[in-house]
């Protein structure tokens, strides 16, 4: 039994020392991403600036100015797509797009007033006119009307990505009362408990009006961590914090790296980190996971995996690698690894390395340089008005004619977090997210705070 000895009196010199240490730790957290950015060469900074501006151009040009809904995909040269895809927006791409508008305003790529007006129009449409079910949105919608396309599902994860963008804008444009009000309304309307139907305490992947809730639930580690934090931190319809511990954490070991993994695609280690700042936090109970370091290890293991594949596909190398869900000659494929996906054919997906810039710039930047310098000639159509093509195969010469909004988005947001951490900073100002992290037991871990600045 512990006995209370009453309040401890700390000598003033020790108080000063403790205060100084705390101050230094806070400074280290706030500047870690900037420190990483300063270690980047001027040539790489120029590459990231060019790539990011091209990426933003996608979200500005491929969105309806009245609804703000962003097209799911576009041709690499910006020309209209075929009839099947021409008017189809992705609600997740819209979440990336709202975030991109904040970055563009901050960097003065466009007049901040233009960015604010586009964000305001987007939030008005989503709050007042867009079809929704208990606050959740359809995965694919018509970018002019917002009506459901392709009989898509009400998607929990795609709505979460949209909410992340909306909450980022709520903080970046916090001086705009209407934007703040609309953002809060959209978030508060989402009934997270409803999405648990049939899967409690877990959240379902989604719902269809024809068949009800999807059979799958978010029951193993994936890109869903942001979804659970949004749900647990909800000011109106929160789910129990125990849901955080209800999904599996399966470990994988490859090339000397041990980390938590779920599906093969690398993007599962990227998406939540585009907004949620997991740096310097660790679970206070087993397995004591540090999710930022987990994504660092997953990225490095993936590179080693691709280098091993170079024995079969010589296009892969130390500076040319990356496999995550993307287009392919056979259509869209959710491939990746390790372990080995049987569909792998030597294709390189630029957003695999691009989306991991915030984790491991030392190995990801060389990939982007190699793609641009070696394959970026205009006649190869791999480097275009919106940045990198979605996928290409250096072994066969196949080049995807498209870019995909979510892949452009994760590259842009990861680059921005590497450069100065502004998206992390804006998003984490939303009090619901730190509150949810406290509830699930993600606590500060001083050693890893400082390690990522190196």
PDB file of C-alpha atoms in Angstrom, residues 125-294:
ATOM      1  CA  UNK A 125     -22.213  21.939 -49.725  1.00  0.00           C
ATOM      2  CA  UNK A 126     -21.189  19.105 -47.399  1.00  0.00           C
ATOM      3  CA  UNK A 127     -23.135  20.539 -44.462  1.00  0.00           C
ATOM      4  CA  UNK A 128     -26.300  21.505 -46.290  1.00  0.00           C
ATOM      5  CA  UNK A 129     -26.733  19.658 -49.597  1.00  0.00           C
ATOM      6  CA  UNK A 130     -24.572  16.556 -49.953  1.00  0.00           C
ATOM      7  CA  UNK A 131     -26.336  13.197 -49.480  1.00  0.00           C
ATOM      8  CA  UNK A 132     -25.325  11.554 -46.200  1.00  0.00           C
ATOM      9  CA  UNK A 133     -26.479   8.871 -43.817  1.00  0.00           C
ATOM     10  CA  UNK A 134     -26.188   9.594 -40.106  1.00  0.00           C
ATOM     11  CA  UNK A 135     -23.460  12.075 -41.077  1.00  0.00           C
ATOM     12  CA  UNK A 136     -21.461   9.584 -43.177  1.00  0.00           C
ATOM     13  CA  UNK A 137     -20.772  10.168 -46.882  1.00  0.00           C
ATOM     14  CA  UNK A 138     -20.749   7.972 -49.966  1.00  0.00           C
ATOM     15  CA  UNK A 139     -17.349   6.894 -51.258  1.00  0.00           C
ATOM     16  CA  UNK A 140     -17.885   8.040 -54.860  1.00  0.00           C
ATOM     17  CA  UNK A 141     -20.231  10.852 -55.825  1.00  0.00           C
ATOM     18  CA  UNK A 142     -21.019  13.087 -58.772  1.00  0.00           C
ATOM     19  CA  UNK A 143     -18.737  16.076 -58.428  1.00  0.00           C
ATOM     20  CA  UNK A 144     -21.439  18.544 -59.507  1.00  0.00           C
ATOM     21  CA  UNK A 145     -24.500  17.178 -57.685  1.00  0.00           C
ATOM     22  CA  UNK A 146     -22.990  15.084 -54.892  1.00  0.00           C
ATOM     23  CA  UNK A 147     -25.269  12.170 -55.787  1.00  0.00           C
ATOM     24  CA  UNK A 148     -24.032   8.612 -55.272  1.00  0.00           C
ATOM     25  CA  UNK A 149     -22.036   7.062 -58.117  1.00  0.00           C
ATOM     26  CA  UNK A 150     -21.208   3.432 -59.020  1.00  0.00           C
ATOM     27  CA  UNK A 151     -23.554   2.178 -56.265  1.00  0.00           C
ATOM     28  CA  UNK A 152     -20.707   2.899 -53.875  1.00  0.00           C
ATOM     29  CA  UNK A 153     -20.952   2.389 -50.143  1.00  0.00           C
ATOM     30  CA  UNK A 154     -21.312   4.859 -47.331  1.00  0.00           C
ATOM     31  CA  UNK A 155     -17.634   4.625 -46.381  1.00  0.00           C
ATOM     32  CA  UNK A 156     -16.333   5.003 -42.858  1.00  0.00           C
ATOM     33  CA  UNK A 157     -12.655   5.434 -43.742  1.00  0.00           C
ATOM     34  CA  UNK A 158     -13.266   7.781 -46.666  1.00  0.00           C
ATOM     35  CA  UNK A 159     -15.521   9.902 -44.488  1.00  0.00           C
ATOM     36  CA  UNK A 160     -12.751   9.950 -41.874  1.00  0.00           C
ATOM     37  CA  UNK A 161     -10.270  11.272 -44.449  1.00  0.00           C
ATOM     38  CA  UNK A 162     -12.784  13.947 -45.416  1.00  0.00           C
ATOM     39  CA  UNK A 163     -13.251  14.872 -41.742  1.00  0.00           C
ATOM     40  CA  UNK A 164      -9.492  15.141 -41.304  1.00  0.00           C
ATOM     41  CA  UNK A 165      -9.365  17.705 -44.088  1.00  0.00           C
ATOM     42  CA  UNK A 166     -12.355  19.589 -42.700  1.00  0.00           C
ATOM     43  CA  UNK A 167     -10.895  19.745 -39.191  1.00  0.00           C
ATOM     44  CA  UNK A 168      -7.571  20.917 -40.620  1.00  0.00           C
ATOM     45  CA  UNK A 169      -9.415  23.777 -42.307  1.00  0.00           C
ATOM     46  CA  UNK A 170     -11.305  24.525 -39.088  1.00  0.00           C
ATOM     47  CA  UNK A 171      -7.995  25.334 -37.435  1.00  0.00           C
ATOM     48  CA  UNK A 172      -6.184  26.951 -40.351  1.00  0.00           C
ATOM     49  CA  UNK A 173      -9.130  29.274 -41.056  1.00  0.00           C
ATOM     50  CA  UNK A 174     -10.066  29.530 -37.371  1.00  0.00           C
ATOM     51  CA  UNK A 175     -10.628  33.264 -37.733  1.00  0.00           C
ATOM     52  CA  UNK A 176     -13.497  32.599 -40.161  1.00  0.00           C
ATOM     53  CA  UNK A 177     -16.598  32.029 -38.042  1.00  0.00           C
ATOM     54  CA  UNK A 178     -18.602  30.380 -40.821  1.00  0.00           C
ATOM     55  CA  UNK A 179     -15.905  27.861 -41.703  1.00  0.00           C
ATOM     56  CA  UNK A 180     -15.477  26.953 -38.033  1.00  0.00           C
ATOM     57  CA  UNK A 181     -19.236  26.582 -37.580  1.00  0.00           C
ATOM     58  CA  UNK A 182     -19.701  24.445 -40.693  1.00  0.00           C
ATOM     59  CA  UNK A 183     -16.725  22.214 -39.899  1.00  0.00           C
ATOM     60  CA  UNK A 184     -17.999  21.640 -36.382  1.00  0.00           C
ATOM     61  CA  UNK A 185     -21.496  20.885 -37.688  1.00  0.00           C
ATOM     62  CA  UNK A 186     -20.229  18.267 -40.154  1.00  0.00           C
ATOM     63  CA  UNK A 187     -18.088  16.509 -37.538  1.00  0.00           C
ATOM     64  CA  UNK A 188     -20.716  16.675 -34.804  1.00  0.00           C
ATOM     65  CA  UNK A 189     -23.355  15.191 -37.115  1.00  0.00           C
ATOM     66  CA  UNK A 190     -21.433  11.944 -37.689  1.00  0.00           C
ATOM     67  CA  UNK A 191     -23.025   9.151 -35.645  1.00  0.00           C
ATOM     68  CA  UNK A 192     -20.042   6.943 -34.904  1.00  0.00           C
ATOM     69  CA  UNK A 193     -22.084   4.587 -32.743  1.00  0.00           C
ATOM     70  CA  UNK A 194     -24.390   3.835 -35.662  1.00  0.00           C
ATOM     71  CA  UNK A 195     -21.367   2.627 -37.672  1.00  0.00           C
ATOM     72  CA  UNK A 196     -20.697  -0.007 -34.995  1.00  0.00           C
ATOM     73  CA  UNK A 197     -23.903  -1.887 -35.815  1.00  0.00           C
ATOM     74  CA  UNK A 198     -23.191  -5.608 -35.862  1.00  0.00           C
ATOM     75  CA  UNK A 199     -19.495  -5.091 -35.080  1.00  0.00           C
ATOM     76  CA  UNK A 200     -19.342  -3.601 -31.587  1.00  0.00           C
ATOM     77  CA  UNK A 201     -17.037  -2.375 -30.232  1.00  0.00           C
ATOM     78  CA  UNK A 202     -15.453  -2.110 -33.702  1.00  0.00           C
ATOM     79  CA  UNK A 203     -16.454   0.163 -36.565  1.00  0.00           C
ATOM     80  CA  UNK A 204     -17.818  -1.209 -39.818  1.00  0.00           C
ATOM     81  CA  UNK A 205     -16.165  -0.558 -43.169  1.00  0.00           C
ATOM     82  CA  UNK A 206     -19.436   0.931 -44.354  1.00  0.00           C
ATOM     83  CA  UNK A 207     -23.102   0.613 -45.258  1.00  0.00           C
ATOM     84  CA  UNK A 208     -25.203   0.253 -48.401  1.00  0.00           C
ATOM     85  CA  UNK A 209     -28.889   1.153 -48.658  1.00  0.00           C
ATOM     86  CA  UNK A 210     -29.570  -2.077 -50.539  1.00  0.00           C
ATOM     87  CA  UNK A 211     -27.903  -4.507 -48.128  1.00  0.00           C
ATOM     88  CA  UNK A 212     -27.115  -2.702 -44.878  1.00  0.00           C
ATOM     89  CA  UNK A 213     -23.758  -2.779 -43.100  1.00  0.00           C
ATOM     90  CA  UNK A 214     -20.787  -4.359 -44.840  1.00  0.00           C
ATOM     91  CA  UNK A 215     -19.546  -7.643 -43.444  1.00  0.00           C
ATOM     92  CA  UNK A 216     -16.041  -6.298 -42.843  1.00  0.00           C
ATOM     93  CA  UNK A 217     -15.066  -4.311 -39.775  1.00  0.00           C
ATOM     94  CA  UNK A 218     -11.903  -2.404 -38.942  1.00  0.00           C
ATOM     95  CA  UNK A 219     -10.587  -5.300 -36.890  1.00  0.00           C
ATOM     96  CA  UNK A 220      -6.873  -5.347 -37.652  1.00  0.00           C
ATOM     97  CA  UNK A 221      -4.154  -2.688 -37.972  1.00  0.00           C
ATOM     98  CA  UNK A 222      -4.625  -0.569 -41.066  1.00  0.00           C
ATOM     99  CA  UNK A 223      -5.075   3.044 -42.106  1.00  0.00           C
ATOM    100  CA  UNK A 224      -8.022   3.258 -39.710  1.00  0.00           C
ATOM    101  CA  UNK A 225      -6.302   4.687 -36.605  1.00  0.00           C
ATOM    102  CA  UNK A 226      -7.472   8.189 -37.499  1.00  0.00           C
ATOM    103  CA  UNK A 227     -11.032   6.880 -37.790  1.00  0.00           C
ATOM    104  CA  UNK A 228     -10.965   5.474 -34.260  1.00  0.00           C
ATOM    105  CA  UNK A 229      -9.500   8.669 -32.821  1.00  0.00           C
ATOM    106  CA  UNK A 230     -12.185  10.741 -34.529  1.00  0.00           C
ATOM    107  CA  UNK A 231     -14.844   8.365 -33.192  1.00  0.00           C
ATOM    108  CA  UNK A 232     -13.541   8.219 -29.626  1.00  0.00           C
ATOM    109  CA  UNK A 233     -13.028  11.976 -29.518  1.00  0.00           C
ATOM    110  CA  UNK A 234     -16.417  12.842 -31.027  1.00  0.00           C
ATOM    111  CA  UNK A 235     -18.137  15.624 -29.059  1.00  0.00           C
ATOM    112  CA  UNK A 236     -21.604  14.226 -29.822  1.00  0.00           C
ATOM    113  CA  UNK A 237     -21.544  10.490 -30.644  1.00  0.00           C
ATOM    114  CA  UNK A 238     -18.346   9.046 -29.147  1.00  0.00           C
ATOM    115  CA  UNK A 239     -17.610   5.343 -29.024  1.00  0.00           C
ATOM    116  CA  UNK A 240     -15.964   3.698 -26.028  1.00  0.00           C
ATOM    117  CA  UNK A 241     -12.157   3.999 -25.784  1.00  0.00           C
ATOM    118  CA  UNK A 242     -11.962   0.200 -25.476  1.00  0.00           C
ATOM    119  CA  UNK A 243     -12.574   0.053 -29.233  1.00  0.00           C
ATOM    120  CA  UNK A 244      -8.931   1.105 -29.691  1.00  0.00           C
ATOM    121  CA  UNK A 245      -7.776  -2.131 -28.091  1.00  0.00           C
ATOM    122  CA  UNK A 246     -10.331  -4.296 -29.882  1.00  0.00           C
ATOM    123  CA  UNK A 247      -8.504  -4.516 -33.210  1.00  0.00           C
ATOM    124  CA  UNK A 248      -5.614  -6.908 -33.796  1.00  0.00           C
ATOM    125  CA  UNK A 249      -1.998  -5.892 -33.943  1.00  0.00           C
ATOM    126  CA  UNK A 250      -0.215  -8.555 -35.984  1.00  0.00           C
ATOM    127  CA  UNK A 251       3.575  -8.343 -36.119  1.00  0.00           C
ATOM    128  CA  UNK A 252       5.808  -8.982 -39.101  1.00  0.00           C
ATOM    129  CA  UNK A 253       9.598  -9.244 -39.271  1.00  0.00           C
ATOM    130  CA  UNK A 254      11.529  -8.571 -42.445  1.00  0.00           C
ATOM    131  CA  UNK A 255      15.147  -7.583 -43.144  1.00  0.00           C
ATOM    132  CA  UNK A 256      15.765  -6.970 -39.452  1.00  0.00           C
ATOM    133  CA  UNK A 257      12.679  -4.773 -38.960  1.00  0.00           C
ATOM    134  CA  UNK A 258       9.835  -5.865 -36.675  1.00  0.00           C
ATOM    135  CA  UNK A 259       6.621  -3.873 -36.898  1.00  0.00           C
ATOM    136  CA  UNK A 260       2.841  -4.085 -36.751  1.00  0.00           C
ATOM    137  CA  UNK A 261       1.274  -4.698 -40.138  1.00  0.00           C
ATOM    138  CA  UNK A 262      -2.085  -5.602 -41.621  1.00  0.00           C
ATOM    139  CA  UNK A 263      -2.739  -5.570 -45.341  1.00  0.00           C
ATOM    140  CA  UNK A 264       0.178  -5.520 -47.796  1.00  0.00           C
ATOM    141  CA  UNK A 265      -0.152  -1.998 -49.336  1.00  0.00           C
ATOM    142  CA  UNK A 266       2.218   0.597 -47.901  1.00  0.00           C
ATOM    143  CA  UNK A 267      -0.491   3.250 -47.746  1.00  0.00           C
ATOM    144  CA  UNK A 268      -1.950   1.667 -44.590  1.00  0.00           C
ATOM    145  CA  UNK A 269       1.125   3.030 -42.788  1.00  0.00           C
ATOM    146  CA  UNK A 270       0.722   6.508 -44.286  1.00  0.00           C
ATOM    147  CA  UNK A 271      -2.804   7.878 -44.378  1.00  0.00           C
ATOM    148  CA  UNK A 272      -3.548   8.498 -40.708  1.00  0.00           C
ATOM    149  CA  UNK A 273      -0.091  10.027 -40.279  1.00  0.00           C
ATOM    150  CA  UNK A 274      -0.839  12.672 -42.882  1.00  0.00           C
ATOM    151  CA  UNK A 275      -2.885  14.433 -40.182  1.00  0.00           C
ATOM    152  CA  UNK A 276      -2.392  12.766 -36.804  1.00  0.00           C
ATOM    153  CA  UNK A 277       0.955  13.583 -35.227  1.00  0.00           C
ATOM    154  CA  UNK A 278       1.979  10.307 -33.606  1.00  0.00           C
ATOM    155  CA  UNK A 279       5.581  11.398 -33.115  1.00  0.00           C
ATOM    156  CA  UNK A 280       6.800  10.963 -29.583  1.00  0.00           C
ATOM    157  CA  UNK A 281       3.790   8.952 -28.426  1.00  0.00           C
ATOM    158  CA  UNK A 282       3.611   5.350 -27.333  1.00  0.00           C
ATOM    159  CA  UNK A 283       0.830   3.152 -26.007  1.00  0.00           C
ATOM    160  CA  UNK A 284       1.092   2.879 -22.238  1.00  0.00           C
ATOM    161  CA  UNK A 285      -0.004  -0.776 -22.296  1.00  0.00           C
ATOM    162  CA  UNK A 286       1.157  -3.772 -24.331  1.00  0.00           C
ATOM    163  CA  UNK A 287       2.332  -3.858 -27.071  1.00  0.00           C
ATOM    164  CA  UNK A 288       3.512  -0.297 -26.202  1.00  0.00           C
ATOM    165  CA  UNK A 289       3.340   0.602 -29.877  1.00  0.00           C
ATOM    166  CA  UNK A 290       4.926   3.753 -31.261  1.00  0.00           C
ATOM    167  CA  UNK A 291       2.967   4.132 -34.478  1.00  0.00           C
ATOM    168  CA  UNK A 292       5.256   6.712 -36.033  1.00  0.00           C
ATOM    169  CA  UNK A 293       8.315   4.520 -35.562  1.00  0.00           C
ATOM    170  CA  UNK A 294       6.209   1.609 -36.769  1.00  0.00           C
TER     171      UNK A 294
END
